[in-house]
MMTF fields as JSON, N, C-alpha, C and O atoms, coordinates in Angstrom:
{
  "mmtfVersion": "1.0.0",
  "mmtfProducer": "UNKNOWN",
  "numBonds": 479,
  "numAtoms": 480,
  "numGroups": 120,
  "numChains": 1,
  "numModels": 1,
  "chainsPerModel": [1],
  "groupsPerChain": [120],
  "chainIdList": ["A"],
  "bondAtomList": [4, 2, 8, 6, 12, 10, 16, 14, 20, 18, 24, 22, 28, 26, 32, 30, 36, 34, 40, 38, 44, 42, 48, 46, 52, 50, 56, 54, 60, 58, 64, 62, 68, 66, 72, 70, 76, 74, 80, 78, 84, 82, 88, 86, 92, 90, 96, 94, 100, 98, 104, 102, 108, 106, 112, 110, 116, 114, 120, 118, 124, 122, 128, 126, 132, 130, 136, 134, 140, 138, 144, 142, 148, 146, 152, 150, 156, 154, 160, 158, 164, 162, 168, 166, 172, 170, 176, 174, 180, 178, 184, 182, 188, 186, 192, 190, 196, 194, 200, 198, 204, 202, 208, 206, 212, 210, 216, 214, 220, 218, 224, 222, 228, 226, 232, 230, 236, 234, 240, 238, 244, 242, 248, 246, 252, 250, 256, 254, 260, 258, 264, 262, 268, 266, 272, 270, 276, 274, 280, 278, 284, 282, 288, 286, 292, 290, 296, 294, 300, 298, 304, 302, 308, 306, 312, 310, 316, 314, 320, 318, 324, 322, 328, 326, 332, 330, 336, 334, 340, 338, 344, 342, 348, 346, 352, 350, 356, 354, 360, 358, 364, 362, 368, 366, 372, 370, 376, 374, 380, 378, 384, 382, 388, 386, 392, 390, 396, 394, 400, 398, 404, 402, 408, 406, 412, 410, 416, 414, 420, 418, 424, 422, 428, 426, 432, 430, 436, 434, 440, 438, 444, 442, 448, 446, 452, 450, 456, 454, 460, 458, 464, 462, 468, 466, 472, 470, 476, 474],
  "bondOrderList": [1, 1, 1, 1, 1, 1, 1, 1, 1, 1, 1, 1, 1, 1, 1, 1, 1, 1, 1, 1, 1, 1, 1, 1, 1, 1, 1, 1, 1, 1, 1, 1, 1, 1, 1, 1, 1, 1, 1, 1, 1, 1, 1, 1, 1, 1, 1, 1, 1, 1, 1, 1, 1, 1, 1, 1, 1, 1, 1, 1, 1, 1, 1, 1, 1, 1, 1, 1, 1, 1, 1, 1, 1, 1, 1, 1, 1, 1, 1, 1, 1, 1, 1, 1, 1, 1, 1, 1, 1, 1, 1, 1, 1, 1, 1, 1, 1, 1, 1, 1, 1, 1, 1, 1, 1, 1, 1, 1, 1, 1, 1, 1, 1, 1, 1, 1, 1, 1, 1],
  "groupList": [{"groupName": "GLN", "atomNameList": ["N", "CA", "C", "O"], "elementList": ["N", "C", "C", "O"], "formalChargeList": [0, 0, 0, 0], "bondAtomList": [1, 0, 2, 1, 3, 2], "bondOrderList": [1, 1, 2], "singleLetterCode": "Q", "chemCompType": "L-PEPTIDE LINKING"}, {"groupName": "VAL", "atomNameList": ["N", "CA", "C", "O"], "elementList": ["N", "C", "C", "O"], "formalChargeList": [0, 0, 0, 0], "bondAtomList": [1, 0, 2, 1, 3, 2], "bondOrderList": [1, 1, 2], "singleLetterCode": "V", "chemCompType": "L-PEPTIDE LINKING"}, {"groupName": "LEU", "atomNameList": ["N", "CA", "C", "O"], "elementList": ["N", "C", "C", "O"], "formalChargeList": [0, 0, 0, 0], "bondAtomList": [1, 0, 2, 1, 3, 2], "bondOrderList": [1, 1, 2], "singleLetterCode": "L", "chemCompType": "L-PEPTIDE LINKING"}, {"groupName": "GLU", "atomNameList": ["N", "CA", "C", "O"], "elementList": ["N", "C", "C", "O"], "formalChargeList": [0, 0, 0, 0], "bondAtomList": [1, 0, 2, 1, 3, 2], "bondOrderList": [1, 1, 2], "singleLetterCode": "E", "chemCompType": "L-PEPTIDE LINKING"}, {"groupName": "SER", "atomNameList": ["N", "CA", "C", "O"], "elementList": ["N", "C", "C", "O"], "formalChargeList": [0, 0, 0, 0], "bondAtomList": [1, 0, 2, 1, 3, 2], "bondOrderList": [1, 1, 2], "singleLetterCode": "S", "chemCompType": "L-PEPTIDE LINKING"}, {"groupName": "GLY", "atomNameList": ["N", "CA", "C", "O"], "elementList": ["N", "C", "C", "O"], "formalChargeList": [0, 0, 0, 0], "bondAtomList": [1, 0, 2, 1, 3, 2], "bondOrderList": [1, 1, 2], "singleLetterCode": "G", "chemCompType": "PEPTIDE LINKING"}, {"groupName": "ALA", "atomNameList": ["N", "CA", "C", "O"], "elementList": ["N", "C", "C", "O"], "formalChargeList": [0, 0, 0, 0], "bondAtomList": [1, 0, 2, 1, 3, 2], "bondOrderList": [1, 1, 2], "singleLetterCode": "A", "chemCompType": "L-PEPTIDE LINKING"}, {"groupName": "ARG", "atomNameList": ["N", "CA", "C", "O"], "elementList": ["N", "C", "C", "O"], "formalChargeList": [0, 0, 0, 0], "bondAtomList": [1, 0, 2, 1, 3, 2], "bondOrderList": [1, 1, 2], "singleLetterCode": "R", "chemCompType": "L-PEPTIDE LINKING"}, {"groupName": "CYS", "atomNameList": ["N", "CA", "C", "O"], "elementList": ["N", "C", "C", "O"], "formalChargeList": [0, 0, 0, 0], "bondAtomList": [1, 0, 2, 1, 3, 2], "bondOrderList": [1, 1, 2], "singleLetterCode": "C", "chemCompType": "L-PEPTIDE LINKING"}, {"groupName": "ILE", "atomNameList": ["N", "CA", "C", "O"], "elementList": ["N", "C", "C", "O"], "formalChargeList": [0, 0, 0, 0], "bondAtomList": [1, 0, 2, 1, 3, 2], "bondOrderList": [1, 1, 2], "singleLetterCode": "I", "chemCompType": "L-PEPTIDE LINKING"}, {"groupName": "ASN", "atomNameList": ["N", "CA", "C", "O"], "elementList": ["N", "C", "C", "O"], "formalChargeList": [0, 0, 0, 0], "bondAtomList": [1, 0, 2, 1, 3, 2], "bondOrderList": [1, 1, 2], "singleLetterCode": "N", "chemCompType": "L-PEPTIDE LINKING"}, {"groupName": "MET", "atomNameList": ["N", "CA", "C", "O"], "elementList": ["N", "C", "C", "O"], "formalChargeList": [0, 0, 0, 0], "bondAtomList": [1, 0, 2, 1, 3, 2], "bondOrderList": [1, 1, 2], "singleLetterCode": "M", "chemCompType": "L-PEPTIDE LINKING"}, {"groupName": "TRP", "atomNameList": ["N", "CA", "C", "O"], "elementList": ["N", "C", "C", "O"], "formalChargeList": [0, 0, 0, 0], "bondAtomList": [1, 0, 2, 1, 3, 2], "bondOrderList": [1, 1, 2], "singleLetterCode": "W", "chemCompType": "L-PEPTIDE LINKING"}, {"groupName": "TYR", "atomNameList": ["N", "CA", "C", "O"], "elementList": ["N", "C", "C", "O"], "formalChargeList": [0, 0, 0, 0], "bondAtomList": [1, 0, 2, 1, 3, 2], "bondOrderList": [1, 1, 2], "singleLetterCode": "Y", "chemCompType": "L-PEPTIDE LINKING"}, {"groupName": "PRO", "atomNameList": ["N", "CA", "C", "O"], "elementList": ["N", "C", "C", "O"], "formalChargeList": [0, 0, 0, 0], "bondAtomList": [1, 0, 2, 1, 3, 2], "bondOrderList": [1, 1, 2], "singleLetterCode": "P", "chemCompType": "L-PEPTIDE LINKING"}, {"groupName": "LYS", "atomNameList": ["N", "CA", "C", "O"], "elementList": ["N", "C", "C", "O"], "formalChargeList": [0, 0, 0, 0], "bondAtomList": [1, 0, 2, 1, 3, 2], "bondOrderList": [1, 1, 2], "singleLetterCode": "K", "chemCompType": "L-PEPTIDE LINKING"}, {"groupName": "THR", "atomNameList": ["N", "CA", "C", "O"], "elementList": ["N", "C", "C", "O"], "formalChargeList": [0, 0, 0, 0], "bondAtomList": [1, 0, 2, 1, 3, 2], "bondOrderList": [1, 1, 2], "singleLetterCode": "T", "chemCompType": "L-PEPTIDE LINKING"}, {"groupName": "ASP", "atomNameList": ["N", "CA", "C", "O"], "elementList": ["N", "C", "C", "O"], "formalChargeList": [0, 0, 0, 0], "bondAtomList": [1, 0, 2, 1, 3, 2], "bondOrderList": [1, 1, 2], "singleLetterCode": "D", "chemCompType": "L-PEPTIDE LINKING"}, {"groupName": "PHE", "atomNameList": ["N", "CA", "C", "O"], "elementList": ["N", "C", "C", "O"], "formalChargeList": [0, 0, 0, 0], "bondAtomList": [1, 0, 2, 1, 3, 2], "bondOrderList": [1, 1, 2], "singleLetterCode": "F", "chemCompType": "L-PEPTIDE LINKING"}],
  "groupTypeList": [0, 1, 0, 2, 1, 3, 4, 5, 5, 5, 2, 1, 0, 6, 5, 5, 4, 2, 7, 2, 4, 8, 6, 6, 4, 5, 4, 9, 2, 4, 1, 10, 6, 11, 5, 12, 13, 7, 0, 6, 14, 5, 15, 0, 7, 3, 2, 1, 6, 16, 9, 16, 10, 1, 5, 7, 16, 10, 13, 6, 17, 4, 1, 15, 5, 7, 18, 16, 9, 4, 7, 17, 10, 6, 15, 7, 16, 1, 13, 2, 0, 11, 10, 16, 2, 15, 14, 3, 17, 16, 6, 1, 13, 13, 8, 10, 6, 6, 2, 5, 9, 16, 18, 7, 5, 16, 1, 3, 13, 12, 5, 0, 5, 16, 0, 1, 16, 1, 4, 4],
  "groupIdList": [1, 2, 3, 4, 5, 6, 7, 8, 9, 10, 11, 12, 13, 14, 15, 16, 17, 18, 19, 20, 21, 22, 23, 24, 25, 26, 27, 28, 29, 30, 31, 32, 33, 34, 35, 36, 37, 38, 39, 40, 41, 42, 43, 44, 45, 46, 47, 48, 49, 50, 51, 52, 53, 54, 55, 56, 57, 58, 59, 60, 61, 62, 63, 64, 65, 66, 67, 68, 69, 70, 71, 72, 73, 74, 75, 76, 77, 78, 79, 80, 81, 82, 83, 84, 85, 86, 87, 88, 89, 90, 91, 92, 93, 94, 95, 96, 97, 98, 99, 100, 101, 102, 103, 104, 105, 106, 107, 108, 109, 110, 111, 112, 113, 114, 115, 116, 117, 118, 119, 120],
  "secStructList": [7, 7, 3, 3, 3, 3, 3, 7, 7, 3, 3, 3, 3, 6, 6, 7, 7, 3, 3, 3, 3, 3, 3, 3, 3, 1, 1, 7, 1, 3, 3, 3, 3, 3, 3, 3, 3, 3, 3, 7, 6, 6, 1, 7, 7, 3, 3, 3, 3, 3, 3, 7, 6, 6, 7, 7, 3, 3, 3, 7, 6, 6, 6, 6, 6, 6, 3, 3, 3, 3, 3, 3, 4, 4, 4, 6, 3, 3, 3, 3, 3, 3, 7, 1, 7, 7, 4, 4, 4, 7, 3, 3, 3, 3, 3, 3, 3, 3, 3, 3, 3, 6, 6, 6, 3, 3, 3, 3, 3, 3, 7, 7, 7, 3, 3, 3, 3, 3, 3, 7],
  "xCoordList": [-138.26, -137.571, -136.121, -135.844, -135.216, -133.793, -133.397, -133.748, -132.675, -132.224, -130.979, -130.67, -130.273, -129.131, -129.53, -129.959, -129.388, -129.788, -128.554, -127.874, -128.283, -127.097, -127.451, -128.591, -126.458, -126.614, -125.243, -124.213, -125.245, -124.006, -123.439, -122.425, -124.039, -123.513, -123.808, -124.482, -123.297, -123.548, -122.543, -121.798, -122.541, -121.647, -120.555, -120.83, -119.314, -118.186, -117.129, -117.015, -116.362, -115.272, -114.076, -113.896, -113.268, -112.043, -111.201, -111.039, -110.668, -109.904, -110.731, -110.19, -112.035, -112.924, -113.127, -112.486, -114.035, -114.292, -115.786, -116.615, -116.095, -117.455, -117.368, -116.368, -118.425, -118.505, -119.812, -120.898, -119.685, -120.849, -121.133, -120.219, -122.417, -122.83, -123.788, -124.503, -123.796, -124.705, -125.089, -124.235, -126.382, -126.878, -127.716, -128.577, -127.451, -128.237, -129.377, -129.187, -130.557, -131.714, -132.579, -132.505, -133.396, -134.272, -133.88, -133.083, -134.447, -134.203, -132.876, -132.824, -131.812, -130.453, -129.817, -129.845, -129.248, -128.553, -127.114, -126.589, -126.487, -125.089, -124.766, -125.398, -123.764, -123.261, -121.807, -120.961, -121.519, -120.177, -119.402, -119.368, -118.795, -118.042, -118.97, -120.097, -118.471, -119.199, -118.248, -117.028, -118.819, -117.945, -118.652, -119.87, -117.859, -118.36, -117.854, -116.695, -118.73, -118.418, -118.903, -119.699, -118.421, -118.896, -119.009, -118.338, -119.879, -120.077, -120.205, -121.137, -119.25, -119.274, -120.026, -120.144, -120.536, -121.29, -120.459, -119.312, -121.052, -120.381, -119.327, -118.643, -119.186, -118.165, -118.797, -119.941, -118.034, -118.511, -118.388, -117.583, -119.196, -119.1, -117.752, -117.319, -117.102, -115.787, -115.72, -116.431, -114.85, -114.66, -113.925, -112.967, -114.385, -113.693, -112.95, -111.742, -113.679, -113.07, -113.976, -115.198, -113.357, -114.118, -113.546, -112.398, -114.371, -113.936, -114.61, -115.819, -113.83, -114.387, -115.018, -114.925, -115.658, -116.313, -115.313, -115.693, -114.038, -113.022, -112.127, -111.098, -112.53, -111.855, -110.743, -110.039, -110.565, -109.533, -110.025, -111.139, -109.211, -109.637, -108.883, -107.787, -109.506, -108.915, -109.382, -110.556, -108.455, -108.776, -108.354, -107.382, -109.1, -108.65, -107.428, -107.33, -106.506, -105.286, -105.6, -104.883, -106.664, -106.99, -107.432, -107.445, -107.793, -108.292, -107.401, -107.645, -106.384, -105.494, -104.874, -104.386, -104.903, -104.337, -105.301, -105.022, -106.434, -107.427, -108.747, -109.405, -109.128, -110.394, -110.111, -109.098, -111.038, -110.943, -112.292, -113.304, -112.298, -113.515, -113.477, -112.428, -114.631, -114.731, -116.137, -117.019, -116.333, -117.652, -117.931, -117.019, -119.203, -119.669, -120.574, -121.72, -120.077, -120.836, -122.109, -123.121, -122.069, -123.259, -124.383, -125.56, -124.016, -125.013, -125.231, -126.047, -124.512, -124.618, -124.407, -125.136, -123.426, -123.201, -121.76, -120.824, -121.605, -120.281, -120.161, -121.131, -118.971, -118.707, -117.606, -116.765, -117.634, -116.54, -116.195, -116.948, -115.057, -114.557, -113.715, -112.717, -114.125, -113.454, -112.819, -113.518, -111.51, -110.755, -110.032, -109.853, -109.623, -108.884, -109.58, -108.959, -110.851, -111.64, -111.2, -110.787, -111.297, -110.914, -112.131, -113.057, -112.133, -113.265, -113.489, -114.626, -112.431, -112.58, -113.214, -113.493, -113.443, -114.174, -115.689, -116.462, -116.102, -117.527, -118.151, -117.69, -119.2, -119.85, -121.038, -121.235, -121.818, -122.81, -122.118, -121.538, -122.187, -121.532, -122.572, -123.632, -122.239, -123.145, -122.541, -121.363, -123.367, -122.987, -123.284, -124.269, -122.436, -122.598, -122.346, -121.45, -123.134, -122.918, -123.338, -124.302, -122.61, -122.95, -123.635, -123.005, -124.923, -125.727, -126.197, -126.613, -126.125, -126.665, -128.162, -128.598, -128.934, -130.39, -130.983, -130.564, -131.953, -132.599, -133.124, -133.829, -132.771, -133.212, -132.654, -132.963, -131.825, -131.302, -129.793, -129.214, -129.154, -127.7, -127.191, -127.845, -126.015, -125.414, -125.909, -125.808, -126.448, -127.021, -126.358, -126.146, -126.036, -125.426, -126.517, -127.457, -126.361, -127.307, -126.577, -125.388, -127.328, -126.821, -127.718, -128.932, -127.101, -127.87, -128.403, -128.129, -129.167, -129.803, -128.853, -129.14, -127.742, -126.767, -126.931, -128.044, -125.808, -125.821, -124.84, -123.715, -125.274, -124.462, -123.397, -123.685, -122.175, -121.074, -120.569, -120.18, -120.582, -120.124, -119.023, -119.212, -117.876, -116.727, -116.468, -116.161, -116.595, -116.383, -114.934, -114.276, -114.45, -113.046, -112.909, -111.801],
  "yCoordList": [-43.507, -42.315, -42.656, -43.604, -41.894, -42.116, -41.481, -40.333, -42.219, -41.665, -42.374, -43.493, -41.693, -42.252, -42.379, -41.407, -43.567, -43.822, -44.203, -45.185, -43.405, -43.6, -44.31, -44.267, -44.96, -45.58, -45.72, -45.653, -45.915, -46.23, -45.158, -45.395, -44.001, -42.975, -43.296, -44.279, -42.456, -42.67, -41.964, -41.091, -42.364, -41.793, -42.803, -43.979, -42.331, -43.212, -42.432, -41.216, -43.124, -42.473, -42.274, -42.992, -41.292, -41.057, -42.32, -43.023, -42.595, -43.815, -44.965, -45.989, -44.799, -45.849, -45.846, -45.091, -46.708, -46.882, -46.861, -47.21, -46.443, -46.512, -46.83, -46.535, -47.434, -47.704, -47.135, -47.497, -46.244, -45.659, -46.398, -46.857, -46.5, -47.103, -46.157, -45.383, -46.229, -45.411, -46.206, -46.575, -46.467, -47.259, -46.404, -45.641, -46.545, -45.846, -46.757, -47.952, -46.168, -46.969, -46.174, -44.947, -46.899, -46.259, -46.63, -47.541, -45.917, -46.174, -45.544, -44.405, -46.315, -45.821, -46.633, -47.864, -45.935, -46.625, -46.956, -48.005, -46.057, -46.279, -45.49, -44.478, -45.98, -45.284, -44.924, -45.809, -43.663, -43.223, -42.932, -43.787, -41.786, -41.49, -41.389, -40.906, -41.853, -41.75, -41.166, -41.239, -40.591, -40.002, -39.647, -39.769, -39.207, -38.759, -37.345, -37.022, -36.531, -35.178, -35.041, -35.851, -34.02, -33.775, -32.292, -31.466, -31.981, -30.584, -30.516, -31.064, -29.833, -29.607, -28.314, -27.465, -28.15, -26.937, -25.679, -25.576, -24.742, -23.481, -23.531, -22.537, -24.673, -24.817, -25.195, -25.648, -25.001, -25.38, -26.889, -27.557, -27.392, -28.809, -29.06, -28.284, -30.156, -30.46, -31.896, -32.772, -32.117, -33.454, -34.319, -33.879, -35.553, -36.532, -37.528, -37.717, -38.161, -39.153, -39.393, -39.274, -39.733, -40.096, -41.367, -41.735, -42.028, -43.242, -43.289, -43.084, -43.559, -43.641, -45.017, -45.898, -45.179, -46.452, -47.572, -48.74, -47.22, -48.263, -48.365, -49.041, -47.685, -47.871, -46.909, -47.106, -45.879, -44.891, -44.011, -43.49, -43.847, -43.124, -41.818, -41.614, -40.949, -39.663, -39.325, -39.497, -38.839, -38.55, -37.144, -36.604, -36.562, -35.337, -35.66, -36.749, -34.724, -34.957, -35.304, -36.086, -34.726, -34.907, -36.329, -36.706, -37.122, -38.481, -39.566, -40.753, -39.177, -40.175, -41.065, -40.591, -42.36, -43.32, -43.759, -44.712, -43.076, -43.443, -43.906, -44.8, -43.302, -43.632, -44.397, -44.18, -45.295, -46.038, -46.031, -46.426, -45.578, -45.597, -46.811, -47.162, -47.447, -48.601, -48.633, -47.896, -49.487, -49.572, -50.992, -51.769, -51.301, -52.574, -52.203, -51.803, -52.33, -51.882, -52.695, -52.159, -53.966, -54.802, -54.333, -54.436, -53.824, -53.346, -51.843, -51.283, -51.183, -49.722, -49.036, -48.11, -49.488, -49.019, -48.559, -49.179, -47.452, -46.96, -47.007, -46.775, -47.306, -47.431, -46.462, -46.061, -46.102, -45.328, -45.959, -45.84, -46.627, -47.19, -46.126, -45.655, -45.761, -44.696, -45.286, -45.777, -45.234, -45.753, -44.619, -43.535, -44.887, -43.911, -42.558, -41.538, -42.558, -41.338, -40.321, -40.67, -39.056, -37.934, -37.043, -37.052, -36.273, -35.354, -34.409, -34.025, -34.032, -33.124, -33.797, -33.124, -35.093, -35.771, -35.637, -36.05, -35.07, -34.894, -33.99, -32.872, -34.488, -33.753, -34.559, -35.713, -33.928, -34.663, -35.115, -34.305, -36.395, -36.971, -37.198, -37.78, -36.724, -36.819, -37.69, -37.576, -38.543, -39.35, -38.562, -37.827, -38.725, -38.045, -39.035, -39.872, -38.949, -39.866, -39.222, -38.458, -39.538, -39.114, -40.304, -41.328, -40.154, -41.267, -41.013, -39.907, -42.051, -41.963, -42.235, -43.301, -41.265, -41.344, -41.284, -40.478, -42.141, -42.195, -40.836, -40.175, -40.421, -39.164, -37.914, -36.798, -38.09, -36.925, -36.852, -35.825, -37.922, -37.934, -38.165, -38.829, -37.611, -37.788, -36.7, -35.509, -37.136, -36.215, -36.463, -37.61, -35.388, -35.495, -35.579, -34.785, -36.568, -36.75, -36.683, -36.985, -36.277, -36.226, -37.061, -37.122, -37.702, -38.38, -37.381, -36.183, -37.89, -37.013, -36.626, -35.71, -37.31, -37.002, -37.914, -38.281, -38.269, -39.073, -38.468, -38.117, -38.352, -37.693, -38.639, -39.78, -38.15, -38.85, -37.944, -36.801, -38.464, -37.705, -38.493, -39.651, -37.846, -38.486, -37.754, -36.562, -38.477, -37.872, -38.036, -39.022, -37.057, -37.1, -37.821, -37.947],
  "zCoordList": [-9.83, -9.343, -9.031, -8.297, -9.581, -9.352, -8.027, -7.753, -7.217, -5.952, -5.455, -5.864, -4.561, -3.855, -2.392, -1.77, -1.852, -0.467, 0.338, 0.042, 1.357, 2.188, 3.481, 3.944, 4.048, 5.354, 6.001, 5.329, 7.322, 8.007, 8.902, 9.559, 8.958, 9.839, 11.291, 11.6, 12.179, 13.595, 14.469, 14.024, 15.728, 16.735, 17.054, 17.289, 17.059, 17.346, 18.104, 17.949, 18.918, 19.64, 18.728, 17.744, 19.068, 18.307, 18.252, 19.25, 17.068, 16.858, 16.331, 15.912, 16.35, 15.893, 14.393, 13.663, 13.945, 12.521, 12.227, 13.067, 11.015, 10.488, 9.001, 8.347, 8.481, 7.048, 6.513, 6.965, 5.548, 4.901, 3.593, 2.907, 3.267, 2.007, 1.294, 1.931, -0.028, -0.821, -2.049, -2.856, -2.187, -3.303, -4.234, -3.797, -5.522, -6.537, -6.984, -7.208, -7.108, -7.53, -8.497, -8.561, -9.246, -10.216, -11.637, -11.86, -12.584, -14.008, -14.427, -14.89, -14.25, -14.486, -15.611, -15.595, -16.579, -17.659, -17.28, -17.654, -16.538, -16.169, -14.917, -14.614, -14.194, -13.012, -13.285, -13.409, -13.378, -13.723, -12.431, -11.546, -12.299, -11.088, -9.879, -9.979, -8.745, -7.48, -6.444, -6.59, -5.405, -4.41, -3.126, -3.0, -2.188, -0.892, -0.62, -0.878, -0.105, 0.319, 1.757, 2.234, 2.437, 3.794, 4.065, 3.446, 5.011, 5.399, 6.901, 7.489, 7.518, 8.959, 9.244, 8.361, 10.46, 10.796, 10.541, 10.975, 9.838, 9.575, 8.491, 8.246, 7.838, 6.795, 5.467, 5.412, 4.399, 3.081, 2.886, 3.535, 1.989, 1.637, 0.952, 0.1, 1.341, 0.786, 0.302, 0.795, -0.675, -1.203, -0.196, 0.439, -0.059, 0.789, -0.097, 0.047, -1.011, -1.897, -3.089, -2.995, -4.213, -5.408, -6.015, -5.765, -6.816, -7.506, -8.872, -8.98, -9.91, -11.26, -11.471, -10.617, -12.619, -12.893, -13.166, -13.241, -13.316, -13.481, -12.245, -12.267, -11.168, -9.892, -9.557, -8.567, -10.349, -10.028, -8.884, -8.934, -7.869, -6.671, -6.47, -6.992, -5.699, -5.345, -3.934, -3.606, -3.095, -1.701, -1.321, -1.85, -0.398, 0.234, 1.083, 1.649, 1.17, 1.944, 3.397, 4.022, 3.927, 5.344, 5.682, 6.854, 4.676, 4.953, 4.352, 4.567, 3.613, 2.998, 4.061, 5.087, 3.795, 4.729, 5.816, 6.543, 5.937, 6.967, 6.344, 6.875, 5.232, 4.575, 3.275, 2.609, 2.942, 1.689, 0.997, 1.577, -0.249, -1.048, -1.966, -2.505, -2.137, -3.034, -3.608, -3.168, -4.586, -5.193, -5.663, -5.949, -5.733, -6.294, -7.456, -7.248, -8.658, -9.826, -10.024, -10.474, -9.697, -9.854, -8.938, -9.283, -7.78, -6.809, -6.915, -6.181, -7.819, -7.967, -6.62, -6.265, -5.893, -4.53, -4.354, -4.858, -3.624, -3.26, -1.741, -1.021, -1.274, 0.156, 0.574, -0.231, 1.846, 2.413, 3.753, 4.72, 3.801, 5.048, 5.738, 5.192, 6.926, 7.661, 8.916, 9.802, 8.986, 10.135, 10.833, 10.277, 12.05, 12.846, 12.801, 12.501, 13.095, 13.005, 14.043, 15.149, 13.661, 14.517, 14.727, 13.916, 15.815, 16.03, 14.855, 14.583, 14.162, 13.022, 11.807, 10.815, 11.86, 10.804, 10.992, 10.128, 12.099, 12.362, 11.303, 11.075, 10.664, 9.577, 9.077, 9.456, 8.222, 7.438, 6.155, 5.432, 5.888, 4.715, 3.617, 3.847, 2.429, 1.298, 0.197, -0.14, -0.339, -1.489, -2.768, -2.843, -3.75, -5.03, -6.145, -6.043, -7.217, -8.331, -9.633, -9.684, -10.675, -12.03, -12.702, -12.971, -12.966, -13.46, -14.882, -15.226, -15.699, -17.043, -16.99, -16.556, -17.436, -17.333, -18.746, -19.577, -18.995, -20.322, -20.73, -19.968, -21.951, -22.573, -21.896, -22.313, -20.843, -20.139, -20.158, -19.803, -20.567, -20.532, -19.116, -18.312, -18.816, -17.493, -16.555, -16.847, -15.421, -14.441, -13.093, -12.699, -12.394, -11.058, -9.988, -9.967, -9.1, -8.007, -6.669, -6.566, -5.652, -4.284, -3.381, -3.573, -2.396, -1.373, -0.364, -0.447, 0.589, 1.575, 2.702, 3.472, 2.797, 3.852, 5.056, 5.433, 5.648, 6.869, 7.869, 7.514, 9.109, 10.133, 10.673, 11.035, 10.722, 11.381, 12.497, 12.257, 13.706, 14.854, 15.562, 15.932, 15.742, 16.39, 17.698, 17.71, 18.781, 20.094, 20.531, 20.197, 21.28, 21.736, 23.062, 23.585]
}
């Protein structure tokens, strides 16, 4: 079974740091673009950062200079290092990946979500 498993969320004070991880597992032929999205209560899900399979990154303006996305292709894992966290970063963070699946081509998968709460 193909899945994305996230870890690393939690409660942190404003100004603190957290690191999220997301590992892809199962019968996967390739891992293409990966990324992180978040959804705060009462708001739509929004892009946080993405990274291509060759390391090209893209960030939401609200996190530029504070968050860093990276990946380890050998481990099929994407990371999100979050520094200088603000209360407005509080949300459920979701991992997203475009995976090459046998007989199915490229399929988009989502993780189950991990809660990040930043207290003021």
